[in-house]
XYZ file of C-alpha atoms in Angstrom:
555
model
C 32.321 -28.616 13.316
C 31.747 -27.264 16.857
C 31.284 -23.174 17.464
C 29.876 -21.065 20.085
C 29.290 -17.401 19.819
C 29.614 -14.803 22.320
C 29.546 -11.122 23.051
C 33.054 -8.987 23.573
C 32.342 -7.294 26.612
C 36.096 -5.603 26.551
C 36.314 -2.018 26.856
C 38.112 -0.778 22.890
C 37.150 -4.359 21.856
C 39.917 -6.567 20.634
C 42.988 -4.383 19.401
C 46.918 -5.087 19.270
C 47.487 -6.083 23.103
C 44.256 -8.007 23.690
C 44.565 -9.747 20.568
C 47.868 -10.857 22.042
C 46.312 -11.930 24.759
C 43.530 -14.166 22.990
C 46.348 -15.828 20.785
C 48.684 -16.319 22.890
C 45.332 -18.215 25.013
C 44.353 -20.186 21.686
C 48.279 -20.958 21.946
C 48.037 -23.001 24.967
C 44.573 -25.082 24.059
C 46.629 -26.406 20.977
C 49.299 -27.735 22.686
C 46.643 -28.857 25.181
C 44.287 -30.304 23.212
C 45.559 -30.212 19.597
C 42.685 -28.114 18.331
C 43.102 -25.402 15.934
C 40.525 -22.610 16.892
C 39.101 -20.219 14.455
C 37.428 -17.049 14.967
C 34.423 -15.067 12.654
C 32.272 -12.078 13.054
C 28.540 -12.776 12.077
C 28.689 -10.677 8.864
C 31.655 -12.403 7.380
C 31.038 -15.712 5.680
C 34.453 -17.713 6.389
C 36.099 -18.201 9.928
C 39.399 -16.981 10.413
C 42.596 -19.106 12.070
C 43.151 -17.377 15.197
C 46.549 -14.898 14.547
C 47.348 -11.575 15.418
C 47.079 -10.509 12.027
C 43.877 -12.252 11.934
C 42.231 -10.646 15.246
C 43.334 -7.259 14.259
C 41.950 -7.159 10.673
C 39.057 -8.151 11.590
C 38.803 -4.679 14.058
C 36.122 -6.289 17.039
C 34.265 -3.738 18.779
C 33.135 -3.564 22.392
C 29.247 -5.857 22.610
C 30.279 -7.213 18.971
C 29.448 -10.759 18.976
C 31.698 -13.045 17.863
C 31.989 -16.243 16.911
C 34.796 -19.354 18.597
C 35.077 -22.773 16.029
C 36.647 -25.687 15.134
C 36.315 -28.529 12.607
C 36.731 -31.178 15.575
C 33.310 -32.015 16.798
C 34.479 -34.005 19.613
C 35.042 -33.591 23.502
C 38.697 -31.666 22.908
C 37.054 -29.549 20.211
C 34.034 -28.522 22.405
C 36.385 -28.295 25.650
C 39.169 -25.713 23.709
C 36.038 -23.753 22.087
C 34.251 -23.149 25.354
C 37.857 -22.328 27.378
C 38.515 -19.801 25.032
C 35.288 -18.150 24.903
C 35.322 -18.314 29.042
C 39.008 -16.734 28.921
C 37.628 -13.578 26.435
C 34.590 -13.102 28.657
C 35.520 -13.158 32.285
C 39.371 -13.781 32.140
C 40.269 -10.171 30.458
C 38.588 -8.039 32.864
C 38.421 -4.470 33.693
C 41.318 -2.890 33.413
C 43.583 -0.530 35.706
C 42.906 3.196 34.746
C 46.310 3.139 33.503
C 45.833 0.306 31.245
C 43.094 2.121 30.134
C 44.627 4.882 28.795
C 47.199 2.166 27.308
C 44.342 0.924 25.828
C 43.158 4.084 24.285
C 46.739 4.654 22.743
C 46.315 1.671 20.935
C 43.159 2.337 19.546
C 43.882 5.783 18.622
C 46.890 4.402 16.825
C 44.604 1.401 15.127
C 42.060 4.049 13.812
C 45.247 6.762 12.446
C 47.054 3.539 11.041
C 43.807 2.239 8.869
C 43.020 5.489 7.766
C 46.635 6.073 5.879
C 46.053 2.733 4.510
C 43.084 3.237 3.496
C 43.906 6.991 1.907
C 47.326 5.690 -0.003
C 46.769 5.301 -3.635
C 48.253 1.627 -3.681
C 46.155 -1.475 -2.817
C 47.557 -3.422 0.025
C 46.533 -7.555 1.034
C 47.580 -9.408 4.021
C 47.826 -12.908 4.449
C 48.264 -14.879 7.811
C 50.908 -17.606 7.760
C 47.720 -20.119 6.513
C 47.634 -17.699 3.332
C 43.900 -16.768 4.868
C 43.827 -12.888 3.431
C 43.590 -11.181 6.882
C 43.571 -7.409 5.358
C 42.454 -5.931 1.827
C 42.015 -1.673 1.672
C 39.922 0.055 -0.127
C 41.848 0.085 -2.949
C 42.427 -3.286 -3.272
C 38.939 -4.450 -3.031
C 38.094 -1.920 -5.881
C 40.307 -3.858 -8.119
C 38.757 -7.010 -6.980
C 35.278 -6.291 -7.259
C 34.381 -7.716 -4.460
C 33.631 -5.858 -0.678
C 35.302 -6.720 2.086
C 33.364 -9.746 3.802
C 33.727 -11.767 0.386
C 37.720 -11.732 0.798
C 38.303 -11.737 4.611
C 39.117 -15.073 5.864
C 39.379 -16.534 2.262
C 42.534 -17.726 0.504
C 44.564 -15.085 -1.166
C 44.796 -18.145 -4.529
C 40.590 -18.359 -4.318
C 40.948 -14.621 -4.557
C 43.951 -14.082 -6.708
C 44.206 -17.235 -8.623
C 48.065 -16.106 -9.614
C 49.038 -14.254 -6.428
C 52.579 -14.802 -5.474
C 52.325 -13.784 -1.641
C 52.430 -18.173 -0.140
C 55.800 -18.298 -2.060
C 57.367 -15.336 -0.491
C 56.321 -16.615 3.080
C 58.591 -19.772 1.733
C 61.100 -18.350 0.711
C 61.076 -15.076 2.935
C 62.518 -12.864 0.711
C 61.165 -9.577 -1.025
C 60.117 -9.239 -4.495
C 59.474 -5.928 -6.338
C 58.280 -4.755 -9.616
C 56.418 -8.015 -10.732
C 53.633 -7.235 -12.881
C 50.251 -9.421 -12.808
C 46.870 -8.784 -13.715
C 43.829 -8.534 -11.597
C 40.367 -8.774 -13.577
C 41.230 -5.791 -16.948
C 43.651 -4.453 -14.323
C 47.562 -4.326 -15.013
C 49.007 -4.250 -11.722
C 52.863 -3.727 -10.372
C 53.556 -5.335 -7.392
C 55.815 -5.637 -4.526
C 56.009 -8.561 -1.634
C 57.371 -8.823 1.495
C 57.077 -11.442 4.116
C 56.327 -10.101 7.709
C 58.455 -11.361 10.833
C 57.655 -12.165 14.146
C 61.535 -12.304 15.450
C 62.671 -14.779 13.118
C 59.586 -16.475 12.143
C 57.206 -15.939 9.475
C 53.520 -14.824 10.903
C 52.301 -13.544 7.233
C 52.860 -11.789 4.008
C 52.342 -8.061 2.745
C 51.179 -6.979 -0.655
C 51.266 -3.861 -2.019
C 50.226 -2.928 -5.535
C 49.712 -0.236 -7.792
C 47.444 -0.255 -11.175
C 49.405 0.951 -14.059
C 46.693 0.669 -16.628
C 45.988 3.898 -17.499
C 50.127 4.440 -16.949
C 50.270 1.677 -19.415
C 47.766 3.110 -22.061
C 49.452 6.638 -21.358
C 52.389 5.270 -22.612
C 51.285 3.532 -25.280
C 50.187 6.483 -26.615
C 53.391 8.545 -25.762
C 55.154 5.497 -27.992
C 52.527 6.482 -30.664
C 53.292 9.797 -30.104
C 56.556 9.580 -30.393
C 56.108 7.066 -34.088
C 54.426 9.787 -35.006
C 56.809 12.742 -34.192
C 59.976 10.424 -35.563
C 57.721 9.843 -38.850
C 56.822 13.116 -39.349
C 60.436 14.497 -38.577
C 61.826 11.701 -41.088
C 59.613 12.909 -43.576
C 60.424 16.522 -43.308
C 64.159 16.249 -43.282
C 64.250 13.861 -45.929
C 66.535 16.477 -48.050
C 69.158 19.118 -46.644
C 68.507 22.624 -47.841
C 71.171 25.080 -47.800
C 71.621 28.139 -49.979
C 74.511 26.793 -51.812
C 71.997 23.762 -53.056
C 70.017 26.566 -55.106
C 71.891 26.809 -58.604
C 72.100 30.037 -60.156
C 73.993 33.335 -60.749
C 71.137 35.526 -62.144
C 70.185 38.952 -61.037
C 66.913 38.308 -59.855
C 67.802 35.269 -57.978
C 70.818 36.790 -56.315
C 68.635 39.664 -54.545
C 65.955 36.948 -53.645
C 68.529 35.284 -51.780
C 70.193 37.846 -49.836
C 66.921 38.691 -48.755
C 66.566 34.547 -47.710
C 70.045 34.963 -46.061
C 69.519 37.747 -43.795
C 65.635 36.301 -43.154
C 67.640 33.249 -41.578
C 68.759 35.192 -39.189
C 66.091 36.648 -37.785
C 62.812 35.377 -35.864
C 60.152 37.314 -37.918
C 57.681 35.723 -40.154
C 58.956 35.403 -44.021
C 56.652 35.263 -46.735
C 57.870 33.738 -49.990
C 56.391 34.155 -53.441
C 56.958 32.808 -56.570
C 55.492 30.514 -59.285
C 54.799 26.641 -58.659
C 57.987 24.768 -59.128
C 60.297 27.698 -58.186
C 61.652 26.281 -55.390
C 60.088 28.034 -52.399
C 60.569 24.882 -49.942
C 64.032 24.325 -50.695
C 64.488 28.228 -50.209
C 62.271 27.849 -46.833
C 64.330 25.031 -46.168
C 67.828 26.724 -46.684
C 66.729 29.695 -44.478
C 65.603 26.968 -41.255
C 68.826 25.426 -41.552
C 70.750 28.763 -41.305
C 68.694 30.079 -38.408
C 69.347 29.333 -34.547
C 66.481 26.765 -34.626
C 68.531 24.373 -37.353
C 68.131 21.682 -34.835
C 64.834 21.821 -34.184
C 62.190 20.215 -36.202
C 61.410 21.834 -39.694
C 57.676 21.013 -40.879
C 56.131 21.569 -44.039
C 52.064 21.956 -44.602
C 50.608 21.696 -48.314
C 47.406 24.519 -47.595
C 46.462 23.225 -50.836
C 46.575 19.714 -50.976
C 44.491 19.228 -47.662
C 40.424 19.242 -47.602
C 39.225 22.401 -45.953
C 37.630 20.078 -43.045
C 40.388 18.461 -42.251
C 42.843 21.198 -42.546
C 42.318 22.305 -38.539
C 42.628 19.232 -37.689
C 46.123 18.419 -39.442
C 47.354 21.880 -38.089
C 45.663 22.197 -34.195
C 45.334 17.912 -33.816
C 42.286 16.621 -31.980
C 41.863 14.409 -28.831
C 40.120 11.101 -28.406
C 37.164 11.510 -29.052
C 36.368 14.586 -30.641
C 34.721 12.939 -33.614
C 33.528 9.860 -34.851
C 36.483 7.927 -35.669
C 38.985 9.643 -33.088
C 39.738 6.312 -31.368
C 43.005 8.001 -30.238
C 44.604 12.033 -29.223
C 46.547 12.806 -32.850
C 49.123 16.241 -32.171
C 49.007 18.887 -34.919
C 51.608 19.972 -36.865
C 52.013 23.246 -34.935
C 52.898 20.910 -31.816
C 55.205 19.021 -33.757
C 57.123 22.040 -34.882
C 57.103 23.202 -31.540
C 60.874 25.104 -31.282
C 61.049 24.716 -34.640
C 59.681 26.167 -37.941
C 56.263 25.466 -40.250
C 56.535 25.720 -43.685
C 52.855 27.068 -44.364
C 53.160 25.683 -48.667
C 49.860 27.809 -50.971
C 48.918 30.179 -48.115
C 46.776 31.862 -50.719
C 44.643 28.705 -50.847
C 43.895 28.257 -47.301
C 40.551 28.772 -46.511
C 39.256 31.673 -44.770
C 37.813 30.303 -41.896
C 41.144 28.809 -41.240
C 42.558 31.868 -41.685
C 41.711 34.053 -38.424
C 42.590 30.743 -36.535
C 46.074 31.363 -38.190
C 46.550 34.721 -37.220
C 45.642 33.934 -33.323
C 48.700 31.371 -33.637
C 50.631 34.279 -35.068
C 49.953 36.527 -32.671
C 49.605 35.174 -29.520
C 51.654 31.698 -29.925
C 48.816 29.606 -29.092
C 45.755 27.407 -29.925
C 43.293 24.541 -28.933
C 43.205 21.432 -30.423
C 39.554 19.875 -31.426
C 37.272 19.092 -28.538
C 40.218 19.933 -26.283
C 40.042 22.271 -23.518
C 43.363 22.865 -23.034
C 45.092 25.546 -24.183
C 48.733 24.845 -25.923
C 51.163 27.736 -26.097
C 53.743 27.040 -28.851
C 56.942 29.107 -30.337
C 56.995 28.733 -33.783
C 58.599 30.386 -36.505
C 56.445 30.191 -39.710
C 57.865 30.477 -43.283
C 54.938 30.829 -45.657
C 54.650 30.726 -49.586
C 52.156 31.057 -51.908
C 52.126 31.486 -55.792
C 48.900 33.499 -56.280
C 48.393 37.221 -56.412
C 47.239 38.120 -52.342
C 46.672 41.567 -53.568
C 43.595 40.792 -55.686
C 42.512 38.316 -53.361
C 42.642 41.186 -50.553
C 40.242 43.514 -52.833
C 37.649 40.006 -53.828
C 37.593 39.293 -49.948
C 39.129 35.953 -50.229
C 42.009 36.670 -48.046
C 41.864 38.525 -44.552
C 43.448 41.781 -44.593
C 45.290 41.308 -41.112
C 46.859 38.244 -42.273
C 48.032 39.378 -45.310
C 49.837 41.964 -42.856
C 51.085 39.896 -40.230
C 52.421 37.371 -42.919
C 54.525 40.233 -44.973
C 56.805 41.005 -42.648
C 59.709 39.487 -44.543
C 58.570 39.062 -48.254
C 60.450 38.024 -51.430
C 59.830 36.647 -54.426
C 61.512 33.961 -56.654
C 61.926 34.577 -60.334
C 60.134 32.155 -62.818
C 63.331 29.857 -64.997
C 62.331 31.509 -68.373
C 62.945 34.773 -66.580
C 66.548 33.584 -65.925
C 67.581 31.538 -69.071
C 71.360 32.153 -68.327
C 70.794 29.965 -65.444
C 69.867 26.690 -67.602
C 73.056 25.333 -68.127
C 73.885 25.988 -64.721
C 71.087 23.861 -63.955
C 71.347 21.149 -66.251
C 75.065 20.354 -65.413
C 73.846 20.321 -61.505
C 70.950 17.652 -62.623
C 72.640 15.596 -64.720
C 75.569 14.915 -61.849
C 73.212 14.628 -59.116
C 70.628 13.027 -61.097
C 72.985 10.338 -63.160
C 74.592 9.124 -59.907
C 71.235 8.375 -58.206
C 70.257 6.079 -61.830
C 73.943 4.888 -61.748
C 74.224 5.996 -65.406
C 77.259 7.412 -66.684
C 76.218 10.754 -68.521
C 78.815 13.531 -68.524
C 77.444 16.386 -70.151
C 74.349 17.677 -72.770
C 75.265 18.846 -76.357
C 75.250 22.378 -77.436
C 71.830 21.782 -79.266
C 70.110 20.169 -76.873
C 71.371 22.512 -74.513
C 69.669 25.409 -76.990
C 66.505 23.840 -76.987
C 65.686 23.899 -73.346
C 66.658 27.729 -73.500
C 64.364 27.998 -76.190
C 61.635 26.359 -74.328
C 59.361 28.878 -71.798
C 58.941 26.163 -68.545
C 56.016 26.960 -67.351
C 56.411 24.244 -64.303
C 59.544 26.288 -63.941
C 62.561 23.814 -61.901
C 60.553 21.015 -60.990
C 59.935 20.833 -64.785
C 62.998 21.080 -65.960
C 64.087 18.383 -63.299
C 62.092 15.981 -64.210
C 62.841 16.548 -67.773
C 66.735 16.279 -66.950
C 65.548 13.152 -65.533
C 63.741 11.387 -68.598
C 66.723 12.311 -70.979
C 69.239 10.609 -68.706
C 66.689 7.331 -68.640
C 66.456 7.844 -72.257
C 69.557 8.811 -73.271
C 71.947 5.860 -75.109
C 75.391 7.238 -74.466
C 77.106 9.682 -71.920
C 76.013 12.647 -73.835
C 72.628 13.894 -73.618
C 71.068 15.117 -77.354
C 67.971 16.544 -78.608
C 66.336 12.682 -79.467
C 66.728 12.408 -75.497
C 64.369 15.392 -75.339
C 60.263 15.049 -75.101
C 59.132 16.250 -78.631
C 57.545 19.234 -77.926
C 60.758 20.847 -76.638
C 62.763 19.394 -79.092
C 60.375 20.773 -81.955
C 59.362 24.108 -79.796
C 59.495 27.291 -81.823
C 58.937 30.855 -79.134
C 55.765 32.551 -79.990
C 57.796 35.499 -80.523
C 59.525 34.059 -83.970
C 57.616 35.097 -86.979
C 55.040 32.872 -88.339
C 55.922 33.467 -91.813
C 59.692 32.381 -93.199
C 61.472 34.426 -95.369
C 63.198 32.328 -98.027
C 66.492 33.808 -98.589
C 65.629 36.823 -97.420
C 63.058 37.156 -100.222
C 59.070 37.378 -99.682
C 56.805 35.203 -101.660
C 53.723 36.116 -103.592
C 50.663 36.151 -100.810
C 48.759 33.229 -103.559
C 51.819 31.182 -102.140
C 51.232 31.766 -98.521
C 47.595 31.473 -99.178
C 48.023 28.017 -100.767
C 50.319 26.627 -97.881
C 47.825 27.912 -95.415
C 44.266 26.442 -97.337
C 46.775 22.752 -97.719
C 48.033 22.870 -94.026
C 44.004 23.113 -93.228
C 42.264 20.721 -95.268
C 45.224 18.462 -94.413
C 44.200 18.689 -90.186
C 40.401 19.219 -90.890
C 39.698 17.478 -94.053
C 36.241 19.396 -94.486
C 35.689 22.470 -96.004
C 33.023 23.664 -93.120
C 35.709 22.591 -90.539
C 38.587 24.053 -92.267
C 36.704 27.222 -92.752
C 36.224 27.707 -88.852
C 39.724 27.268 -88.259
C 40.724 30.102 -90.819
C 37.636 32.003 -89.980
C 36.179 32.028 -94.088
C 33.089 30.593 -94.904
C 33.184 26.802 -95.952
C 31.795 28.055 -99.603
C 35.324 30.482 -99.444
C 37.598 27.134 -98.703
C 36.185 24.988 -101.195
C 36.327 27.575 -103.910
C 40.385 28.571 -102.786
C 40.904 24.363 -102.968
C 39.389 24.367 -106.553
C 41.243 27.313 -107.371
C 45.067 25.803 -106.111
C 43.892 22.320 -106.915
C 43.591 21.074 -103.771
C 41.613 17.746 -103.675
C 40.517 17.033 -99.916
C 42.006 14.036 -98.164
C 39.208 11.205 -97.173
């Protein structure tokens, strides 16, 4: 290999029109003496073919010095190295003051044109037509890791093993949109080959990282599993007021109460004993309001640890705790034009509580170890089955919440409060209920039927659901009876009956009673010191009563 170096004594060094110049020179000693000249500045490692893209990348300054090869270490090679070298230093000579001010045109130009590159938010690479990279910005050389004089001059495959840009220079037509990875980088790119008249002198990259676009929307997708989950979940059932059975008093003025609630936008607080139905009232009054379409989401205060309560209503980012590998939204953003179902309000804790009423009252919140402020419109339903009032005067609910809550209030009657409602009820069930199980049950029998009246529900509907439920699994014909019934409804007797039987009308001697009561005993407790307890008589006073009735104590 043959070089020589020398120093650029042109005023503006070598921009656009003397790089022109120099390779339309280098030109000429090819087709003279069939020597392919290269060109290098002493800080970059790898010579560079002599182009114009070539020359102007590599942005020569006036007294640079510079450096003239070729791989031919002969008398052509030597003889095209030194011509050129004579033609940059004494063959472009001082120019006309006109040309001069040409020349400062250009180089204003240069300077404004490689600052936009080097400001756009897209990488850029430039090849030569030997796919020599000729041009890399800022950008682009961030992506690489590397700096600038370890990609000039080097080809764009050494650099970017999978790079695309020598087949578009073949083929001289665009592509756009690609996507190809440089280093942990997700890139989209575009190509375009660049024309000199009709022939190809190069090829233009441009490329933009999507990474971050790309984790962005992975968690948007995540986001939105999330949202479509959640929204599954909550809508899982239709509620409508003419899905809650029953033509009671009580119930009737809950519900036009519910009805006119629907239509407005204040808060509605609904009370009532577990297994009531207080969501599917909540429920019924969301789908009857203007915000039916919007998402409808329910929040069990009671079933949720107190430390991660805030964090299932407000969400948290990435990173706010150990373990947040990921942004989760709350349920308050989820319902977001829509309504929360707030389920046990009387069991939230109180230092949830004031973060409650700020959501209340000014429509907004932060999530954990988020900055950001979220404004939300909300409509919350709450419900609780506890007495607020006492809990107001032991301090262990807030005063202004209990106020800003009972705006709207009603409360749902308990099902042994509304007995005329039970066959109502158990006709609805067993339809509904027998059609789901694909059993053929038409109706309950008149004792049966007495026997849940009888009974006092303490879990209220849900109770008498899921007992409506086990006689239809248990039930042998189409015709629910008492043996479909759990035992201790079937053989439930009120507390309010008497405890002692008349026996045709007729009372018998107290020594009677006395002797059924002292058998009944010793039968369950078969000791005289345990039997005495129960009756509250000393055990000396049971054995003596068993010796007096002749009752002989089981072993």
């Amino acid at each position: 290999m043959y070089k020589n170096s020398i120093i650029v004594n042109i005023h503006y060094g070598i921009h656009t029109r003397i790089a022109a110049m120099i390779v339309h020179k280098a030109a000429e000693l090819k087709a003279k003496y069939n020597i392919n000249l290269y060109i290098r500045k002493l800080n970059s490692k790898t010579p560079i073919a002599i182009s114009m893209l070539a020359l102007v990348s590599l942005k020569i300054k006036e007294n640079e010095i510079i450096e003239i090869s070729c791989y031919e270490d002969n008398n052509s090679g030597r003889n095209a190295v030194l011509e050129l070298c004579s033609f940059i230093t004494t063959q472009i000579g001082p120019q006309s003051s006109s040309m001069s001010n040409v020349d400062a045109l250009i180089e204003e130009s240069t300077i404004a044109n490689e600052q936009i590159l080097e400001n756009l938010p897209l990488g850029i690479i430039i090849i030569d037509a030997n796919s020599n990279i000729t041009s890399a910005n800022e950008y682009t050389l961030n992506l690489l890791k590397k700096n600038i004089h370890e990609v000039l001059g080097r080809n764009i495959n050494d650099i970017i093993e999978a790079s695309e840009l020598p087949k578009v220079m073949l083929t001289k037509e665009k592509t756009t949109g690609d996507i190809m990875q440089i280093n942990e980088h997700i890139v989209i790119t575009n190509r375009s080959p660049i024309f000199s008249e009709d022939k190809v002198i190069g090829a233009i990259g441009v490329f933009q990282d999507i990474s971050e676009l790309a984790k962005k929307l992975e968690n948007y997708q995540e986001e939105l599993n999330y949202y479509k989950e959640e929204l599954q979940k909550q809508t899982s059932f239709r509620g409508h007021f003419s899905d809650i059975i029953g033509s009671s008093g009580t119930l009737k003025e809950a519900l036009i109460i519910a009805e006119k609630a629907a239509h407005s936008t204040s808060t509605v607080l609904i009370r009532g004993e577990s297994g009531t139905g207080k969501e599917l009232v909540a429920k019924a009054i969301h789908n009857h309001s203007q915000r039916k379409d919007k998402p409808f989401i329910k929040v069990n205060c009671a079933a949720i640890p107190e430390n991660l309560l805030e964090s299932e209503l407000f969400g948290y980012e990435k990173g706010a705790f150990t373990g947040a590998v990921k942004s989760k939204p709350g349920k308050f953003k989820i319902a977001d034009g829509g309504t929360i179902f707030l389920d046990e309000i009387g069991d939230m804790p109180k230092s949830m509580q004031v973060k409650l009423l700020r959501v209340l009252q000014e429509k907004e919140f932060e999530s954990i170890g988020g900055l950001e402020t979220h404004k939300v419109d909300v409509r919350v339903l709450a419900a609780t089955n506890r007495n607020l009032e006492e809990m107001l005067k032991s301090g262990e609910f807030r005063e202004d919440l209990y106020y800003r809550l009972n705006v709207l209030t009603f409360s749902l009657p308990p099902l042994r409060d509304r007995k005329e409602d039970i066959s109502l009820l158990a006709e609805y069930f067993i339809k509904t209920i027998s059609t789901k199980l694909k059993k053929t049950i038409s109706g309950i029998s008149a004792e049966a039927l007495q026997q849940l009246e009888k009974y006092h529900w303490p879990g209220n509907i849900r109770e008498f659901q899921n007992i409506i439920e086990r006689a239809i699994n248990m039930c042998d014909g189409n015709i629910i009876t008492s043996k479909d019934l759990p035992f201790y409804i079937a053989n439930f007797s009120p507390k309010e009956e008497n405890l002692i039987n008349l026996v045709n009308g007729e009372l018998l001697p107290l020594e009677e009673y006395e002797k059924e009561l002292i058998t009944i005993a010793m039968k369950k407790y078969k000791s005289y010191n345990k039997a005495g307890k129960a009756l509250g008589l000393t055990h000396r006073t049971v054995a003596l009563k068993c010796e007096k009735y002749g009752i002989v104590p089981e072993k």
